[in-house]
C-alpha cells in the first residue's frame, strides 16, 4: 500500500511535467498543424538557464564567468522569460518564412532547429551534467503521508502545474487573445477573415508554449538535480506522445495525456516484466496502439478531414498541377539525358579515383563511411524525397539488416554450430538480399498501420517504432548481446579471398551503391515513381486521380526499408562490430539532414550530401577550434539546413522546383 | 464606399486562376458574381479579403489601394468575407462565434447594440446562444456565419455561396435576409451558383468564366440574356 502511494506520487509528478510540455506542443500544433520538435531543446535551456542564474559562477564556452547567484524564485521566471523569447525568435526566423511551404518543410526545419539548439547548449555549457545548486525546495524535509514520502520539489511541481494549467484554461476561455487562439486552432483562414491577426496569435502560441516547456525543464532538472544538453530529448518526445495521446490540438487533452503517460510509465516500469529496462518504450508502445485504434486521441473529436474537403474543391487545379509536375519530371528524365549521364560519369570517375588520390587506408575508411551514409540516405530518400513521407524510424531498417546478419553469422553459425564462417563466405551476398527483404517486410508492417495517418503523425509513429527497435536491441541481451554489441563479424570475402582492407571495402560498397542508385532510378522512372511524386505533391488529388495511395506508400516504405536492410548487412560486415549505439534517432535525423543538404527527391542528392558531410567531419577534426567544440559541426549543419529550407529548399544540388502552393 | 477590382491576376503556384478580372461594387448596391464551378469566384473574394496575393492588377477601396494589406487590416477597413462552406468555429458556442466577429472592435461600446440587431435579424441565434456552433443545422450555420460577419460592422459584406447545400425554403430565407441586410445600408457582393436568385437580388451582375469576366449588366437584364439563360439558368 505504501509503495503504491509512493508510485502514485511519483507518477503524478512526472505526469505534471509531461503535461506542461505537452501543452506546448499542442498549442502550436493546434494552429499550425506542425510539430515543433524544438520544444524538447527549449525545455533543456530552461534547466540550464535556471542553474546558471543560481550559481555564483559558471563555465561558459570553457571560460569561468561570474553569475549573479539569484535565488530560485527570481532565476526561474527570468529563465522562462528568456526561453519564451527564444521561442518567439525561432518562430519568426525559421518557421514563419515557411508558412506556405509544403508540409514537410517546417517539420524538417523544426528538426534542424532542434539539432542546432542541442549542440549550441553543448558548446556553451559543455557535455557534462551541470548539477543543480541546493535551494530551499531541495533543503526542505520531505513530508510523510502514510508510508510514502513527498518532497517539497514534488509538491511544488504538482501545485505549480495545476495553477499554470488553470490559468491557461482561463486564458484561452475568457480573454480576447486566448479566444482568438482557439479560433485560429479551429480554422486559421476563417479566423483571419474575422480580423484576427493570425501572425500575432501564432507568435503568442510559441511564446506561451516555450515558457511552458522551460518551466517543465526547470522542474525536471530540479527533480533529477542536473541539467544536460540531451536532457530534453526523451522528455520532449514523450510530451509529444502525451499531446497526441490526448488528441493533439486539444489543451485539456494534452494535460490528460501527460498525466496518463506519467502513470503508465511509472507503474509500467514497476510492474511489467523487465519494465524498468523498457521504461522508455512504454510511451511509444502506447502511442502505436493509440494511433492504431483511436488516432484522434483520447479527447480529440474526429474532425472532418480537411485534406479531403480541400481535395474535392481544389481537385481540378491540383490535378493539372500534378500533370505539369509529372511532365517536368519526364522532361527531366528524357530531355537532359546527355548532361545527366555525363555528370553521373564524372561522379563515377571521381568515386573510383578517390582511393588513388587518397591512398591512405585512413581516407579509404572515411570513404567507406561516405558510402554507408550515401546508401542509407538513398534509401530514406525514397520515402522522404520521392513519396514525401517523413520517416524518423528509418534506422530501424538499418538495425534489422545489421542484427540479422550478425546474429546469423556470429551467434548462430559460429557459436551455435561451430561452423567456420569463411567456408560460408557466399552467405554474405545472400544475406544482403535476405537482410534487405526482412527490413522491407518490417517496412510493410510499419507502413500498414500508418497509412491512414497524416504526415506528422506518421513521423511520430515511425519515430516510436525506431525507438522501440533500438530499445529491444539494447535490452534483449540474449539475442543481441545488449549494449556490448556483437563482435567478430567476418569481413566480406569472395571465394575465400578476404575483402577486408579499407580500399577493398570501399570498392565493394561502391558496387552496392551503384546497384542501389540504378534500382532506385528504375523505380522512380516507372509508374511507381510517378505515383510517389503525385502523393508527395497532393495526396488528396492523387487519390482522386485514381492512385491507390495506401498501396504506393507501402511500396515506398518497403523499398526504403530494403535499402536500409542491405546497408545494414554491408555495415555489419565492413565494421565487424555492431552495437545499439549506431541506430539512434539522432543518426536518423542526421541521414535526413544529409538528404536535405544534397537535394530531396533527386538521385545524386543523398550521395552528395553524405560525401560533403562525412568528408567535412574528417577535415574539421584538425581545426583547433573544432577540436575543442566538436559539437559545433552539428550546430552548423542545423543552422545551414534552416537557411537552406528557407532559401534553397531543393538542396545544394536539386533543380529549382516551382512550389505548388495550396492554401 | 466603392470597391474597384482592376485587372487582377491570381495564381495558385504555377496555375493562374484569374487572368485579369475587373469589376466594381458601388455603395449600397448588391453586386452579383455568377459562374460555374471552378470559374474563380472564390478566388476573387479571397484576393479582395487579403487571403491570396495578387500577381497583377490592383484593388482599391474609395480610391485607396488595399492589395497587399493583411486580412485583419481589410476587416478593419470594413470589408468582411463570409467564406464558402460557412466555416464557423464548430467547437465554440454561438455567442463566442459572434464575439469573435467583433474582434477588431474590442474598444467599441456599440458592439452590444449590434449584437442586439444581429439577434433581431436571426432570432434562432439568440435561442441557441450557448450551444456549440458545430451542432447547428446547415441553415443556422449560414445565419451564424452571416451574423458573425455583421458583428464586425462591415460596409461591404461578401457572401460566398450562402445558399449552397440548403433546402429551397432555407435558400429563400437566406436571400430575404441578404436583402434586409442590404436595406439596412450594407453593400453586398454576392457570389452564387444559384444564378436565378442572385440575379433577382443584384443591382448589377458579372458573369465569370474560367478566370475572366464574360459578361456584365443589370441583374434583370442578365436574367433575360440568351447566353446566361442557356448556360447558367438551365433554360433552353
Ligand atoms: N487551393 C488551391 N490550390 C490550387 N488550385 C486551386 C485552389 N483553389 C482553387 N483552385 C483552382 O482555381 C480555380 C478557381 O477556383 P475557385 O475560385 O474555387 O472557383 P469557384 O469559386 O468559382 O468555384 C479552379 O480551377 C480551382 O481548381
Ligand atoms: Mg467557390
Coordinates of C-alpha atoms in Angstrom, one line a residue, chain B:
Chain B
X1 CA -17.8 53.1 -50.2
X2 CA -16.7 52.0 -53.7
X3 CA -14.7 48.9 -54.3
X4 CA -12.9 48.6 -57.6
X5 CA -11.2 45.5 -58.8
X6 CA -8.9 46.3 -61.7
X7 CA -7.5 43.7 -64.0
X8 CA -6.4 41.3 -61.2
X9 CA -4.5 38.2 -61.7
X10 CA -4.2 35.4 -59.1
X11 CA -2.2 32.2 -59.3
X12 CA -2.0 29.1 -57.2
X13 CA 1.6 28.1 -57.7
X14 CA 2.1 27.9 -61.4
X15 CA -1.5 27.9 -62.3
X16 CA -3.3 31.1 -62.9
X17 CA -6.9 31.1 -61.7
X18 CA -7.8 34.7 -62.6
X19 CA -6.5 36.2 -65.8
X20 CA -7.2 39.8 -65.4
X21 CA -10.6 40.3 -63.8
X22 CA -12.2 43.7 -63.3
X23 CA -15.4 44.7 -61.7
X24 CA -16.8 47.4 -59.4
X25 CA -19.1 47.5 -56.4
X26 CA -20.9 50.7 -55.9
X27 CA -22.0 52.0 -52.5
X28 CA -25.2 50.4 -51.1
X29 CA -25.7 48.2 -54.1
X30 CA -25.9 44.4 -54.4
X31 CA -23.4 43.1 -56.9
X32 CA -23.8 39.5 -58.1
X33 CA -20.9 37.4 -59.3
X34 CA -22.0 34.2 -61.0
X35 CA -20.3 31.5 -62.9
X36 CA -19.9 27.7 -62.9
X37 CA -17.9 25.7 -60.5
X38 CA -14.2 26.4 -60.8
X39 CA -14.7 29.7 -62.6
X40 CA -12.7 31.6 -60.0
X41 CA -15.4 33.3 -57.9
X42 CA -14.0 32.2 -54.5
X43 CA -10.5 33.1 -55.7
X44 CA -11.7 36.6 -56.5
X45 CA -13.2 37.0 -53.0
X46 CA -10.1 35.7 -51.3
X47 CA -8.0 38.1 -53.2
X48 CA -10.1 41.0 -52.0
X49 CA -10.0 39.9 -48.4
X50 CA -6.3 39.5 -48.5
X51 CA -6.0 35.8 -48.2
X52 CA -4.4 35.4 -51.6
X53 CA -1.7 37.7 -53.1
X54 CA -2.2 39.3 -56.5
X55 CA 0.2 38.6 -59.3
X56 CA -1.1 41.6 -61.2
X57 CA -3.7 44.4 -61.1
X58 CA -5.0 46.3 -58.2
X59 CA -7.9 46.5 -55.8
X60 CA -9.0 49.9 -54.4
X61 CA -11.4 50.9 -51.8
X62 CA -12.6 54.5 -52.2
X63 CA -9.5 55.1 -54.5
X64 CA -7.1 53.7 -51.9
X65 CA -5.0 50.6 -52.7
X66 CA -5.8 47.7 -50.5
X67 CA -4.0 44.9 -52.1
X68 CA -1.1 43.7 -50.0
X69 CA -2.8 44.5 -46.8
X70 CA -3.2 41.8 -44.2
X71 CA -6.7 40.2 -43.8
X72 CA -7.2 41.9 -40.4
X73 CA -6.4 45.3 -41.9
X74 CA -9.0 44.7 -44.6
X75 CA -11.6 43.8 -42.0
X76 CA -10.8 47.0 -40.2
X77 CA -11.5 48.9 -43.4
X78 CA -15.0 47.5 -43.4
X79 CA -14.8 44.6 -45.9
X80 CA -15.7 41.2 -44.5
X81 CA -15.9 37.9 -46.3
X82 CA -18.3 35.1 -45.3
X83 CA -16.4 32.1 -46.7
X84 CA -17.8 29.3 -48.8
X85 CA -19.0 26.4 -46.6
X86 CA -19.7 28.8 -43.6
X87 CA -16.5 28.0 -41.7
X88 CA -18.0 28.8 -38.3
X89 CA -15.9 27.7 -35.3
X90 CA -17.5 24.4 -34.6
X91 CA -16.2 23.8 -31.1
X92 CA -17.2 27.3 -29.8
X93 CA -20.6 28.4 -28.7
X94 CA -22.8 30.6 -30.9
X95 CA -22.1 33.5 -28.7
X96 CA -18.4 33.0 -28.8
X97 CA -18.5 32.9 -32.6
X98 CA -20.4 36.2 -32.6
X99 CA -18.0 37.8 -30.2
X100 CA -15.1 36.8 -32.4
X101 CA -16.9 38.6 -35.3
X102 CA -16.4 41.8 -33.3
X103 CA -12.7 41.0 -32.7
X104 CA -11.5 44.2 -34.3
X105 CA -13.9 46.4 -32.3
X106 CA -12.9 45.5 -28.8
X107 CA -13.0 49.1 -27.5
X108 CA -16.2 49.9 -29.3
X109 CA -19.2 50.5 -27.0
X110 CA -21.7 49.9 -29.8
X111 CA -20.9 46.2 -30.1
X112 CA -23.7 45.3 -27.6
X113 CA -26.2 47.2 -29.7
X114 CA -25.1 45.4 -32.9
X115 CA -25.4 42.1 -31.1
X116 CA -29.0 43.0 -30.4
X117 CA -29.5 43.8 -34.0
X118 CA -28.0 40.5 -35.2
X119 CA -30.2 38.6 -32.8
X120 CA -33.2 40.5 -34.2
X121 CA -32.2 39.5 -37.7
X122 CA -31.5 35.9 -36.7
X123 CA -33.7 35.1 -33.6
X124 CA -32.6 31.5 -33.8
X125 CA -29.1 32.5 -32.8
X126 CA -30.4 34.1 -29.7
X127 CA -32.2 30.9 -28.8
X128 CA -29.1 28.9 -29.3
X129 CA -26.6 31.3 -27.8
X130 CA -24.9 28.8 -25.6
X131 CA -25.0 25.9 -28.0
X132 CA -21.8 24.7 -29.7
X133 CA -21.8 26.0 -33.3
X134 CA -20.9 22.7 -34.8
X135 CA -24.3 21.3 -33.7
X136 CA -26.4 23.8 -35.6
X137 CA -28.1 22.8 -38.8
X138 CA -26.7 24.0 -42.2
X139 CA -29.1 26.9 -42.5
X140 CA -28.5 28.0 -38.9
X141 CA -24.7 27.8 -39.5
X142 CA -25.1 30.0 -42.5
X143 CA -27.0 32.5 -40.4
X144 CA -24.3 32.3 -37.8
X145 CA -21.6 32.9 -40.4
X146 CA -23.5 36.0 -41.7
X147 CA -24.2 37.2 -38.1
X148 CA -20.6 36.8 -37.1
X149 CA -19.5 38.8 -40.1
X150 CA -22.0 41.5 -39.4
X151 CA -20.6 41.9 -35.9
X152 CA -17.5 43.5 -37.4
X153 CA -19.9 46.2 -38.7
X154 CA -18.9 45.9 -42.3
X155 CA -19.5 48.4 -45.0
X156 CA -19.1 45.7 -47.6
X157 CA -20.3 42.2 -46.9
X158 CA -19.1 39.5 -49.3
X159 CA -21.1 36.3 -49.3
X160 CA -19.6 33.2 -51.0
X161 CA -22.4 30.8 -52.0
X162 CA -24.6 31.4 -49.0
X163 CA -27.4 29.2 -50.3
X164 CA -25.2 26.1 -51.0
X165 CA -26.5 22.9 -49.6
X166 CA -29.7 24.4 -48.2
X167 CA -33.3 23.4 -48.7
X168 CA -35.3 25.7 -51.1
X169 CA -37.2 27.2 -48.2
X170 CA -34.0 28.0 -46.3
X171 CA -32.4 29.4 -49.5
X172 CA -35.3 31.8 -49.9
X173 CA -34.9 32.8 -46.3
X174 CA -31.2 33.5 -46.7
X175 CA -31.8 35.6 -49.7
X176 CA -34.5 37.5 -47.9
X177 CA -32.1 38.2 -45.0
X178 CA -29.5 39.3 -47.5
X179 CA -32.0 41.8 -48.9
X180 CA -32.7 43.0 -45.4
X181 CA -29.1 43.5 -44.6
X182 CA -28.6 45.5 -47.8
X183 CA -31.7 47.6 -47.0
X184 CA -30.1 48.5 -43.7
X185 CA -27.2 50.1 -45.6
X186 CA -24.6 47.4 -46.1
X187 CA -23.2 46.9 -49.6
X188 CA -23.3 43.3 -50.8
X189 CA -21.1 41.3 -53.1
X190 CA -22.9 38.1 -53.7
X191 CA -21.2 35.0 -55.2
X192 CA -23.7 32.4 -56.3
X193 CA -24.2 29.3 -58.4
X194 CA -27.9 29.8 -57.9
X195 CA -27.8 32.4 -60.6
X196 CA -31.5 33.0 -60.7
X197 CA -31.8 34.1 -57.1
X198 CA -28.6 36.1 -57.3
X199 CA -29.7 38.0 -60.5
X200 CA -33.1 38.8 -58.9
X201 CA -31.4 40.4 -56.0
X202 CA -28.4 42.1 -57.8
X203 CA -28.5 45.6 -59.0
X204 CA -25.5 44.8 -61.2
X205 CA -24.0 41.4 -62.0
X206 CA -20.9 39.9 -63.6
X207 CA -20.5 36.5 -65.2
X208 CA -17.2 34.9 -64.5
X209 CA -16.0 32.2 -66.9
X210 CA -12.7 30.3 -66.4
X211 CA -10.9 33.2 -64.7
X212 CA -12.2 36.1 -66.8
X213 CA -15.4 38.2 -66.9
X214 CA -17.5 37.1 -69.8
X215 CA -20.5 39.3 -69.4
X216 CA -21.9 42.0 -67.2
X217 CA -25.0 44.1 -66.9
X218 CA -28.0 44.9 -64.7
X219 CA -29.2 41.9 -62.8
X220 CA -32.6 41.9 -64.5
X221 CA -31.0 42.3 -68.0
X222 CA -28.7 39.4 -67.5
X223 CA -31.6 37.2 -66.3
X224 CA -33.1 37.7 -69.7
X225 CA -29.9 37.3 -71.7
X226 CA -29.9 34.3 -74.1
X227 CA -26.4 33.1 -73.2
X228 CA -26.9 33.4 -69.4
X229 CA -30.3 31.6 -69.6
X230 CA -28.7 28.8 -71.5
X231 CA -25.5 28.4 -69.5
X232 CA -26.5 29.3 -66.0
X233 CA -30.2 29.2 -65.6
X234 CA -30.6 25.8 -67.2
X235 CA -33.2 27.0 -69.7
X236 CA -33.5 26.1 -73.4

